[in-house]
mmCIF file with all atom_site columns, C-alpha atoms in Angstrom:
data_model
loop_
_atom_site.group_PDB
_atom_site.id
_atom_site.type_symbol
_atom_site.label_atom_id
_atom_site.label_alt_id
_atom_site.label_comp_id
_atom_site.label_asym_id
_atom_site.label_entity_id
_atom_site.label_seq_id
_atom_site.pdbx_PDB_ins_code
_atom_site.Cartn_x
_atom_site.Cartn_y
_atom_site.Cartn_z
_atom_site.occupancy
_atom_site.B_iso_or_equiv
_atom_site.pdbx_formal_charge
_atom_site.auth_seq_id
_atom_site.auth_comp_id
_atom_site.auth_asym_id
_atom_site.auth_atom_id
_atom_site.pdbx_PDB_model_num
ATOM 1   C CA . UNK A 1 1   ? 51.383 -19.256 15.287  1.00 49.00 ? 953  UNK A CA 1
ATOM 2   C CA . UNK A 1 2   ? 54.024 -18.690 17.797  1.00 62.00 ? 954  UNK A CA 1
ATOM 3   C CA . UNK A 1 3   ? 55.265 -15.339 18.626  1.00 73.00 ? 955  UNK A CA 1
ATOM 4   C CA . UNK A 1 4   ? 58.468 -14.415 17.463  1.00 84.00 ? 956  UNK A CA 1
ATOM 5   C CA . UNK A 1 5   ? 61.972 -15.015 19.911  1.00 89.00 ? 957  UNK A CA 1
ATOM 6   C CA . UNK A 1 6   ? 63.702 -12.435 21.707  1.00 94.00 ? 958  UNK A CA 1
ATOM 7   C CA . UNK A 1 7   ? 67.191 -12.407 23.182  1.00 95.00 ? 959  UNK A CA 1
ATOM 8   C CA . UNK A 1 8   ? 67.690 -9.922  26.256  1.00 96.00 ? 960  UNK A CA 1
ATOM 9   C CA . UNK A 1 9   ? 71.545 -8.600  27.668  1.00 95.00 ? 961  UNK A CA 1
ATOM 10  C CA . UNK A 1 10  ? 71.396 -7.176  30.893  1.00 94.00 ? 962  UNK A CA 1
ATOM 11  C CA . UNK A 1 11  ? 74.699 -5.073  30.978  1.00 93.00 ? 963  UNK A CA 1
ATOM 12  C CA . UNK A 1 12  ? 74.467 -3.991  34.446  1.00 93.00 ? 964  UNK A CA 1
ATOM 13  C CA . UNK A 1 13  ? 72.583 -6.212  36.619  1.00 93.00 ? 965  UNK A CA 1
ATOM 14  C CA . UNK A 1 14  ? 72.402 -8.964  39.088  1.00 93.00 ? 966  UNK A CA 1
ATOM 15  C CA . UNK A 1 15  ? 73.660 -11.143 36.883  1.00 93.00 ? 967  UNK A CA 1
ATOM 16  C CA . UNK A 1 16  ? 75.256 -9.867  33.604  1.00 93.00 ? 968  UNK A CA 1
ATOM 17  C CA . UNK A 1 17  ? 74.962 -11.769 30.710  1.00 92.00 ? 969  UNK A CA 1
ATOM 18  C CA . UNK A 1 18  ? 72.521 -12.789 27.881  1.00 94.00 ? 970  UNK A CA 1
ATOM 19  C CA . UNK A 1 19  ? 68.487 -13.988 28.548  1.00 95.00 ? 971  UNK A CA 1
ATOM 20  C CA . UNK A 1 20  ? 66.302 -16.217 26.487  1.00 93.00 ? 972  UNK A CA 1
ATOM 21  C CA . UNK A 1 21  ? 63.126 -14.879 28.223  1.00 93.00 ? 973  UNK A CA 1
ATOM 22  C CA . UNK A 1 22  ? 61.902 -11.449 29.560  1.00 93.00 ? 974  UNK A CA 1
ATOM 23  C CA . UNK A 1 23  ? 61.076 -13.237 32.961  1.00 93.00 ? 975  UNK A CA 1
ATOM 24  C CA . UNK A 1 24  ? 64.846 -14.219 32.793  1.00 93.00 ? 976  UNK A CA 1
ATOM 25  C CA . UNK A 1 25  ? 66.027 -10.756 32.112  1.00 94.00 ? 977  UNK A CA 1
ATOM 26  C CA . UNK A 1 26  ? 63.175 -9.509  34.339  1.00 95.00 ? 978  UNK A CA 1
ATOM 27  C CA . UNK A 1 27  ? 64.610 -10.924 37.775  1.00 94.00 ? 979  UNK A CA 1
ATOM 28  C CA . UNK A 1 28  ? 68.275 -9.325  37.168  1.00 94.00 ? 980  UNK A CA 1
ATOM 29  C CA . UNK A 1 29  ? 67.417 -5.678  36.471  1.00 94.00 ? 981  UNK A CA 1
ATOM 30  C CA . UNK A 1 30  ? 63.838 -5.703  38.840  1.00 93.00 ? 982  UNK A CA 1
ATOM 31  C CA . UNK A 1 31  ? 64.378 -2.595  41.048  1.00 92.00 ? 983  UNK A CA 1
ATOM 32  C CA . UNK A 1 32  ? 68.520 -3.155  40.420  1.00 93.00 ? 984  UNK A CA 1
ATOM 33  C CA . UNK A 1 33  ? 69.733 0.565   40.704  1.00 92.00 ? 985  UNK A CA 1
ATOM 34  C CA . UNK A 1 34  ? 71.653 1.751   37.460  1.00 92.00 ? 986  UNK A CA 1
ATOM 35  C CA . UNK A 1 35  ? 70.215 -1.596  35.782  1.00 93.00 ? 987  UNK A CA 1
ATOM 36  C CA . UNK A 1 36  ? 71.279 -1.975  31.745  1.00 94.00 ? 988  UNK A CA 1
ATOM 37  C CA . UNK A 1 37  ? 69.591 -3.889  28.959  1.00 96.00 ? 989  UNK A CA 1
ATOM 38  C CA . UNK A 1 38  ? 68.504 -4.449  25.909  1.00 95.00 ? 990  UNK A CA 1
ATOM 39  C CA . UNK A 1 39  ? 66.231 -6.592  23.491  1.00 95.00 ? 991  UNK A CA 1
ATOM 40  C CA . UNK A 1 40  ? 67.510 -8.347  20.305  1.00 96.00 ? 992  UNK A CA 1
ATOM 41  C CA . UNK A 1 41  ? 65.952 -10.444 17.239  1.00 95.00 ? 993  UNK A CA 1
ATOM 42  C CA . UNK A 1 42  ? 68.806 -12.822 17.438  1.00 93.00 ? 994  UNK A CA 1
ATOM 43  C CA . UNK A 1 43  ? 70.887 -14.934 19.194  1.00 93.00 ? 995  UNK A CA 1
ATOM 44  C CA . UNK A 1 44  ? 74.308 -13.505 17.028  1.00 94.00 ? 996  UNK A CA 1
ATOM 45  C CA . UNK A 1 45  ? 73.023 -9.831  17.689  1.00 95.00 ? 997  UNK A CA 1
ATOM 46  C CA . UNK A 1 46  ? 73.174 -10.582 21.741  1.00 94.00 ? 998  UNK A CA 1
ATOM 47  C CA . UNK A 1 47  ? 76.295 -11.902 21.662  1.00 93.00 ? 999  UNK A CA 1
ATOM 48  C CA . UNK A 1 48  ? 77.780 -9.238  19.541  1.00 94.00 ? 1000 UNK A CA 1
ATOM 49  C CA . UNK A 1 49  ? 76.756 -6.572  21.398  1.00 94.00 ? 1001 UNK A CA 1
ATOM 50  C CA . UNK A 1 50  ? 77.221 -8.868  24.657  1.00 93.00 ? 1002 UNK A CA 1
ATOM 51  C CA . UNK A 1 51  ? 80.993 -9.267  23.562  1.00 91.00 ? 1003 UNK A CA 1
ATOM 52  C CA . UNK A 1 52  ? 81.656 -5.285  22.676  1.00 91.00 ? 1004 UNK A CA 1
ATOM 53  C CA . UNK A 1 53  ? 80.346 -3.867  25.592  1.00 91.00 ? 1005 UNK A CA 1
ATOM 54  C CA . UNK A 1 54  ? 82.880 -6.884  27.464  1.00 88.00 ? 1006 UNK A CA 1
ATOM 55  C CA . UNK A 1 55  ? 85.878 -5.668  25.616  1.00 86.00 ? 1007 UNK A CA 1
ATOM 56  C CA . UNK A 1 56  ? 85.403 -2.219  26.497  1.00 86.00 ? 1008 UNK A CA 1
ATOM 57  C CA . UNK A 1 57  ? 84.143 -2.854  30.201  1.00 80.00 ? 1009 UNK A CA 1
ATOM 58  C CA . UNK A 1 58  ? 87.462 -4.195  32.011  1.00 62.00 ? 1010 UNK A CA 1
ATOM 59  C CA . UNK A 1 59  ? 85.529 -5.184  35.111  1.00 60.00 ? 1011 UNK A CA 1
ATOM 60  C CA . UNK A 1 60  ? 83.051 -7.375  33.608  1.00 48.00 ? 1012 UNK A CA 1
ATOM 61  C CA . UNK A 1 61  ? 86.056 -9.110  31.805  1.00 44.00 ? 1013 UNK A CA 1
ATOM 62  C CA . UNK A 1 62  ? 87.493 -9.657  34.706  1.00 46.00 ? 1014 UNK A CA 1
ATOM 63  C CA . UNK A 1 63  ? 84.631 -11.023 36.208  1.00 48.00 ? 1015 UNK A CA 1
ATOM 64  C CA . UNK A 1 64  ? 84.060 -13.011 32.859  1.00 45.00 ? 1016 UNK A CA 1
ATOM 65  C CA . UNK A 1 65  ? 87.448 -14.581 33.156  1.00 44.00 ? 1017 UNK A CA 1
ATOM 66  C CA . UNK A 1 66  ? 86.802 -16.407 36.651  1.00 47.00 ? 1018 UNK A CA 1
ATOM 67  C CA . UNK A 1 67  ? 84.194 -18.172 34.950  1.00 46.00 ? 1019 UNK A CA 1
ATOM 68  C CA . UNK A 1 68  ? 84.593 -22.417 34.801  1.00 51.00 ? 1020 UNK A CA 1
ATOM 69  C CA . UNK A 1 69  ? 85.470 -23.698 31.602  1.00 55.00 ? 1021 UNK A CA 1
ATOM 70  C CA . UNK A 1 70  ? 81.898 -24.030 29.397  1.00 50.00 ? 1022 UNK A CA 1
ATOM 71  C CA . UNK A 1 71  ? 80.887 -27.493 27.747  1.00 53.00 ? 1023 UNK A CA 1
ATOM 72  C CA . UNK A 1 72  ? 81.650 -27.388 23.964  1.00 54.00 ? 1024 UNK A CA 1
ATOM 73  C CA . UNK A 1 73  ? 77.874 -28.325 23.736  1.00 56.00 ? 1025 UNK A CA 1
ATOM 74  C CA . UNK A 1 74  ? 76.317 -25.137 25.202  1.00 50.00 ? 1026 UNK A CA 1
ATOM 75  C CA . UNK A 1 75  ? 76.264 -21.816 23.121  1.00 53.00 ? 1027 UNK A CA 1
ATOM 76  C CA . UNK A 1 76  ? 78.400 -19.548 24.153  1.00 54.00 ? 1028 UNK A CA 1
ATOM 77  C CA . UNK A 1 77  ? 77.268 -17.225 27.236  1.00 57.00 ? 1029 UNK A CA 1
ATOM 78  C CA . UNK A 1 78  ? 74.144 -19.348 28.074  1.00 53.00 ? 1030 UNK A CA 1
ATOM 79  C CA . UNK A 1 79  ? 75.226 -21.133 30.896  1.00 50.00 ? 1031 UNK A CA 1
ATOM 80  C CA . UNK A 1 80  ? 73.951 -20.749 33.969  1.00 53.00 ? 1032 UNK A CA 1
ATOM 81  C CA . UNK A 1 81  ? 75.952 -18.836 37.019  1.00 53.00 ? 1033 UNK A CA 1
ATOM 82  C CA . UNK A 1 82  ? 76.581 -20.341 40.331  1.00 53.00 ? 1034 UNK A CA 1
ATOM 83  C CA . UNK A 1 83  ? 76.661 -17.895 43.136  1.00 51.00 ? 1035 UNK A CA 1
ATOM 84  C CA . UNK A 1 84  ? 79.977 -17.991 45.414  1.00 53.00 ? 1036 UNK A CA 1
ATOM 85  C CA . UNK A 1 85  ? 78.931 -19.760 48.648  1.00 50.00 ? 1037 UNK A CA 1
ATOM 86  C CA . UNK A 1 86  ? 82.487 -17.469 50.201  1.00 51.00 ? 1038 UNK A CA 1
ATOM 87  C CA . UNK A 1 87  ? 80.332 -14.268 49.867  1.00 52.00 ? 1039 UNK A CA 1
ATOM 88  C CA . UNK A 1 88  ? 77.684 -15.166 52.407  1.00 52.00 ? 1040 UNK A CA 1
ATOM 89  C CA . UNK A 1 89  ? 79.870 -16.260 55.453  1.00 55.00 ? 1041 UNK A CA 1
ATOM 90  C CA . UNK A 1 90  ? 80.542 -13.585 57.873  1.00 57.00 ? 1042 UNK A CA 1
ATOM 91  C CA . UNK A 1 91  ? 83.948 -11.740 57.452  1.00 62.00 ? 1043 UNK A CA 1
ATOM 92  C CA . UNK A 1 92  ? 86.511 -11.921 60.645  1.00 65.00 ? 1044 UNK A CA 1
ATOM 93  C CA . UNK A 1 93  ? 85.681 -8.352  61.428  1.00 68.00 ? 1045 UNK A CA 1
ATOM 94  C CA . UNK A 1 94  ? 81.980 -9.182  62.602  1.00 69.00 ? 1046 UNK A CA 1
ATOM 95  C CA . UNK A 1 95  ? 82.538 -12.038 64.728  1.00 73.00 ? 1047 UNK A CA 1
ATOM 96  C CA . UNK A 1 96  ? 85.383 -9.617  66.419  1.00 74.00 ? 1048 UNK A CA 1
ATOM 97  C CA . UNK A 1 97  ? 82.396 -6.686  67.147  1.00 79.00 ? 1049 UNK A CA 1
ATOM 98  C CA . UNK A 1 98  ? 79.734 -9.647  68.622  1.00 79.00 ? 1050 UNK A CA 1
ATOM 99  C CA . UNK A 1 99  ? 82.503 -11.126 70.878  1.00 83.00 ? 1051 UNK A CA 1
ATOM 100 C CA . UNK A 1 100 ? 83.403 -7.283  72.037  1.00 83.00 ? 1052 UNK A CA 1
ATOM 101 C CA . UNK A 1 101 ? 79.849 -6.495  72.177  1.00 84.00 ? 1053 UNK A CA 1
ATOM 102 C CA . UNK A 1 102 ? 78.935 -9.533  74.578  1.00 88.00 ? 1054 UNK A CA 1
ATOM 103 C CA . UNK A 1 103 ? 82.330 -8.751  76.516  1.00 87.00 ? 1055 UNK A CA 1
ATOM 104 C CA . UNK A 1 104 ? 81.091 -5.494  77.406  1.00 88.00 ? 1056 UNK A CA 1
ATOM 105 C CA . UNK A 1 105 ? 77.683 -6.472  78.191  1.00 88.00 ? 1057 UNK A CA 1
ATOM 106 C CA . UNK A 1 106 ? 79.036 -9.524  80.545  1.00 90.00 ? 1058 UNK A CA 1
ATOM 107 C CA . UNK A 1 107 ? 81.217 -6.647  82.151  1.00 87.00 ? 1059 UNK A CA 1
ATOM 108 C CA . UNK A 1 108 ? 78.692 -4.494  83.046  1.00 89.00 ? 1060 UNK A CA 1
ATOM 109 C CA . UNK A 1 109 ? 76.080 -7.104  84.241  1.00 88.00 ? 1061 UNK A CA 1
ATOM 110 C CA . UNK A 1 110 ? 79.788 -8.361  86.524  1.00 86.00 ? 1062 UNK A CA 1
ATOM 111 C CA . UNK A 1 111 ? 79.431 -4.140  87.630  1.00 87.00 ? 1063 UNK A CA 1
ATOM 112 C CA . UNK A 1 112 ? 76.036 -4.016  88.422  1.00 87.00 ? 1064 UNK A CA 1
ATOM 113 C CA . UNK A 1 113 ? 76.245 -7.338  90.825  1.00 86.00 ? 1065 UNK A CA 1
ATOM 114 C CA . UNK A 1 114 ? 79.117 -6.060  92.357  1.00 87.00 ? 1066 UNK A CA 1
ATOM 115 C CA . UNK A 1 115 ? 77.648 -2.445  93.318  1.00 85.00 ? 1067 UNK A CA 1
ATOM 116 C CA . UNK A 1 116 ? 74.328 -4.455  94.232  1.00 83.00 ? 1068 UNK A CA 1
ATOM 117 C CA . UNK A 1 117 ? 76.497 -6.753  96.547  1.00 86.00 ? 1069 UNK A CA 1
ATOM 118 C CA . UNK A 1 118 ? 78.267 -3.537  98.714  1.00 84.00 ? 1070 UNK A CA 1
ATOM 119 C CA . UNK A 1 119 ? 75.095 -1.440  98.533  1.00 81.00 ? 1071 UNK A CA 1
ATOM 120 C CA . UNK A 1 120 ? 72.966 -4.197  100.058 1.00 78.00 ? 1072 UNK A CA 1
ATOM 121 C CA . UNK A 1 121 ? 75.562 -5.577  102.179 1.00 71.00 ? 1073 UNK A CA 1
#
């Protein structure tokens, strides 16, 4: 006999959206501060409540709205989620502190050879 099926929303997680597996679920709301979810007997209860807690959570609509276009095939909210390659690269800012930071340590290795040159000289 096989055990019955479970859908699982994670509101607030890694990655919002609606599970077909506890392991699924599992690895967005693991040790995710604030983390939000819930278990349902069906597939129509998940996306109902998936879809009212969307309409009344502006950010994750917005968020749901940059999503690509999904295949007419797929049920609705079970496709998977590509991560934005743009986040990981380092922002402007950084690379502006490491060339400042080896400035200043080229600068004062330039000090310490001249003071070792007309001390020793």
């Amino acid at each position: 006999m096989a055990g019955k099926r479970f859908y699982y929303v994670v509101f607030v997680g890694r990655v919002p959206g609606i599970y077909e597996s506890w392991i699924g679920c599992n690895e967005q709301v693991y040790r995710f501060p604030g983390a939000t979810f819930k278990k349902y007997p069906s597939l129509e209860e998940a996306n109902n409540a998936w879809t009212a807690y969307v309409e009344t959570h502006s950010n994750v609509q917005l968020l749901s709205l940059q999503l690509p276009e999904c295949p007419t095939d797929y049920p609705p909210l079970l496709v998977p989620v590509q991560a934005n390659m743009d986040d990981q690269t380092p922002s402007k800012h950084c690379v502006h502190i490491a060339l400042l930071l080896i400035g200043v340590v080229i600068g004062i290795l330039l000090l310490l050879v001249i003071m070792y040159i007309f001390y020793f000289m």
